[in-house]
Amino acid sequence: MSDIAKLEIDGKTYEFPVIRGIENEIAIDIKSLRSVTNGIITLDAGFKNTGSCESKITFLDGEKGILRYRGYAIEDLTKKANFLEVAFLIIFGELPTKAEFNKFEKDIKRHSLLNEEMKDIIDGFPKVAHPMGMLSSLTSALTAFNPATVDINSKEDLYESIVKLMGKFPVLAAWAHSKNQGTPLNYADNSLNYIENIMQMMFKIPTETYKMNPIAVKALDELLILHEDHEQNCSTSTVRIAGSSEAGLFASISAGVSALWGRLHGGANQAVLEMLEDIQKDGGDVEKYIAKAKDKNDPFRLMGFGHRVYKNFDPRARIIKKAADDLFEDLGTNDPVLAIAKHLEEVALKDEYFAERKLYPNVDFYSGIIYRALGIPVEMFTVMFAIGRLPGSIAQWKEMRLNHEPIGRPRQLYTGYAHREFKSYSER
Ligand code: CMC
């Protein structure tokens, strides 16, 4: 393929460089478009054809169903590494040595205590507040307790804010859960690992000894690895664009948490389980819901199906489906919702509507079922996703700042009124 792309407008030809990624993805670099054409822009709603940055973090190929963090296959990482090890890889670029890992874990634990005044903020929320709303607000509130902005040019300063956020974020998530439940706010126990700590902070009650289930810990570890990064999705782009104004790390991550909340993104895991429960309550008629999803006059969509990038299969869904099967076998659970999910998947995959549009189960189709088996309430599902996505969001923010990317500021095509004369009240 040529190294130059040509654009012809009004008989005039403009040339733009064609650049390639490491996996041979091809992009037309239109940086100079506005200046050479005197103001012409591209229009691409939903950024379906637009690369917003160059990145070295995650590679995914939607046609082949490939997902790699820093070059390592997701299948290997879920089998051979743990969540924190993968977090180190994503944030710093290489798998940690044992000594680096131990230091990283220790430094995160050093920051697992929240300022006690944070409890006043928790007190201010109503009991029924959605935990994603609380998590986003509490993450933003960290800026009030850490007012100094990160000096991006200082390695030490950057590292310190990263371990601080990694340490405090799961505590905020667990406290949001405790607020909903009306249970005491638990502290981290630094003798436990990252995932064990999340579980004990969420579920331990003072009147009983909390028994850690290693099967549940392993399943959660694997699930959260699958969520660690996913290149330039909605919440990640939000983190990068918020951070591009030089907003701090905590503020940018808080913006990302809000973006993750929506039903079409991280909120899909909650929506999937609610949908499956609705189908169950409605008598389990899977075909009826497939018909609803296909009906263009019905706004219903099959939650957990389809993906902007994966048009063959979502490799995360394949891993998670197996993890769900293993977990149910290990725990001896027989969840009727799982049977509905399997039936729904089977019918949808044979249906022409879904095949034509390349709609396959995505990561969220099965993650909710796993969370449910672990005793995590449905409102917390997207919070679990947010905990999993934290290392990716940090890495993307860091990469964007260290690359000195310009402030994100898209253009628009104005379609409102042309100039109008102002009318006073008596003339309106
Ligand atoms: N159920 C029924 N029809 C669907 C669905 C669905 N879940 N998803 C897409 N379609 C149809 C859509 O109506 C359109 O049909 P037509 O061409 O006849 O107009 C066609 O498929 C293409 O859909 P699109 O909305 O243009 O595709 P998109 O790339 O803009 O949207 C998506 C991707 C994930 C938002 C969408 O598939 C969806 O809404 N899925 C359900 C929500 C969901 O599970 N989201 C989680 C995504 S994975 C977790 C994450 O990374 O956030």
Coordinates of C-alpha atoms and ligand atoms in Angstrom, one line a residue, residues 48 230 233 263-266 268 272 293-294 296 300-308 311 314 316 353-354 357 359 362-364 385 389, ligand 1:
K48 CA -16.0 4.8 14.7
H230 CA -9.2 -2.3 26.6
N233 CA -13.0 2.7 24.8
R263 CA -25.5 0.7 30.2
L264 CA -23.8 0.5 26.8
H265 CA -20.4 0.3 28.5
G266 CA -19.4 -1.0 32.0
A268 CA -23.9 -3.6 30.8
V272 CA -27.4 -8.2 31.6
A293 CA -34.2 -7.4 20.4
K294 CA -34.7 -7.8 16.6
K296 CA -36.7 -2.1 15.3
F300 CA -34.9 -3.4 23.8
R301 CA -31.4 -4.6 23.1
L302 CA -29.9 -7.9 24.1
M303 CA -27.6 -6.7 26.8
G304 CA -24.2 -8.4 26.8
F305 CA -24.3 -8.8 23.0
G306 CA -22.4 -6.9 20.4
H307 CA -19.2 -4.8 20.6
R308 CA -17.9 -1.8 18.7
K311 CA -16.9 -8.5 15.2
D314 CA -14.8 -11.3 22.3
R316 CA -12.7 -12.1 27.2
Y353 CA -30.2 -11.1 12.7
F354 CA -27.2 -11.5 15.1
R357 CA -24.6 -7.9 12.3
L359 CA -23.2 -9.7 17.3
N362 CA -19.2 -9.8 25.1
V363 CA -17.3 -9.8 28.4
D364 CA -20.4 -8.6 30.3
F385 CA -15.4 -3.5 36.5
R389 CA -10.1 -1.1 34.9
Ligands
CMC1 N1 -29.2 -6.3 20.6 C1 -29.8 -6.1 19.4 N2 -29.3 -5.4 18.3 C2 -28.1 -4.9 18.4 C3 -27.3 -5.1 19.6 C4 -27.9 -5.8 20.7 N3 -27.2 -5.9 21.8 N4 -26.2 -4.5 19.4 C5 -26.2 -4.0 18.2 N5 -27.4 -4.2 17.6 C6 -27.7 -3.9 16.2 C7 -28.1 -2.4 16.1 O1 -29.4 -2.2 16.2 C8 -27.6 -2.2 14.6 O2 -28.6 -2.8 13.8 P1 -29.0 -2.1 12.3 O3 -27.7 -2.2 11.5 O4 -30.1 -2.9 11.8 O5 -29.3 -0.6 12.6 C9 -26.4 -3.1 14.5 O6 -26.6 -4.1 15.4 C10 -25.1 -2.3 14.8 O7 -25.2 -1.8 16.1 P2 -24.5 -0.4 16.5 O8 -25.3 0.1 17.7 O9 -24.4 0.5 15.3 O10 -23.1 -0.9 17.0 P3 -22.1 0.0 17.9 O11 -20.8 -0.5 17.6 O12 -22.4 1.4 17.8 O13 -22.5 -0.5 19.4 C11 -22.6 -1.7 21.4 C12 -21.8 -1.4 20.1 C13 -21.8 -2.5 22.4 C14 -22.9 -0.3 22.1 C15 -23.9 -2.4 21.1 O14 -23.7 -3.6 20.5 C16 -24.9 -2.6 22.3 O15 -25.6 -1.7 22.6 N6 -24.8 -3.8 23.0 C17 -25.5 -4.0 24.2 C18 -24.8 -3.3 25.4 C19 -23.6 -4.1 25.8 O16 -23.6 -5.3 26.0 N7 -22.5 -3.3 26.1 C20 -21.2 -3.9 26.6 C21 -20.1 -3.8 25.7 S1 -18.7 -4.8 26.2 C22 -18.2 -4.0 27.7 C23 -17.4 -2.8 27.4 O17 -16.2 -2.9 27.0 O18 -17.9 -1.7 27.7

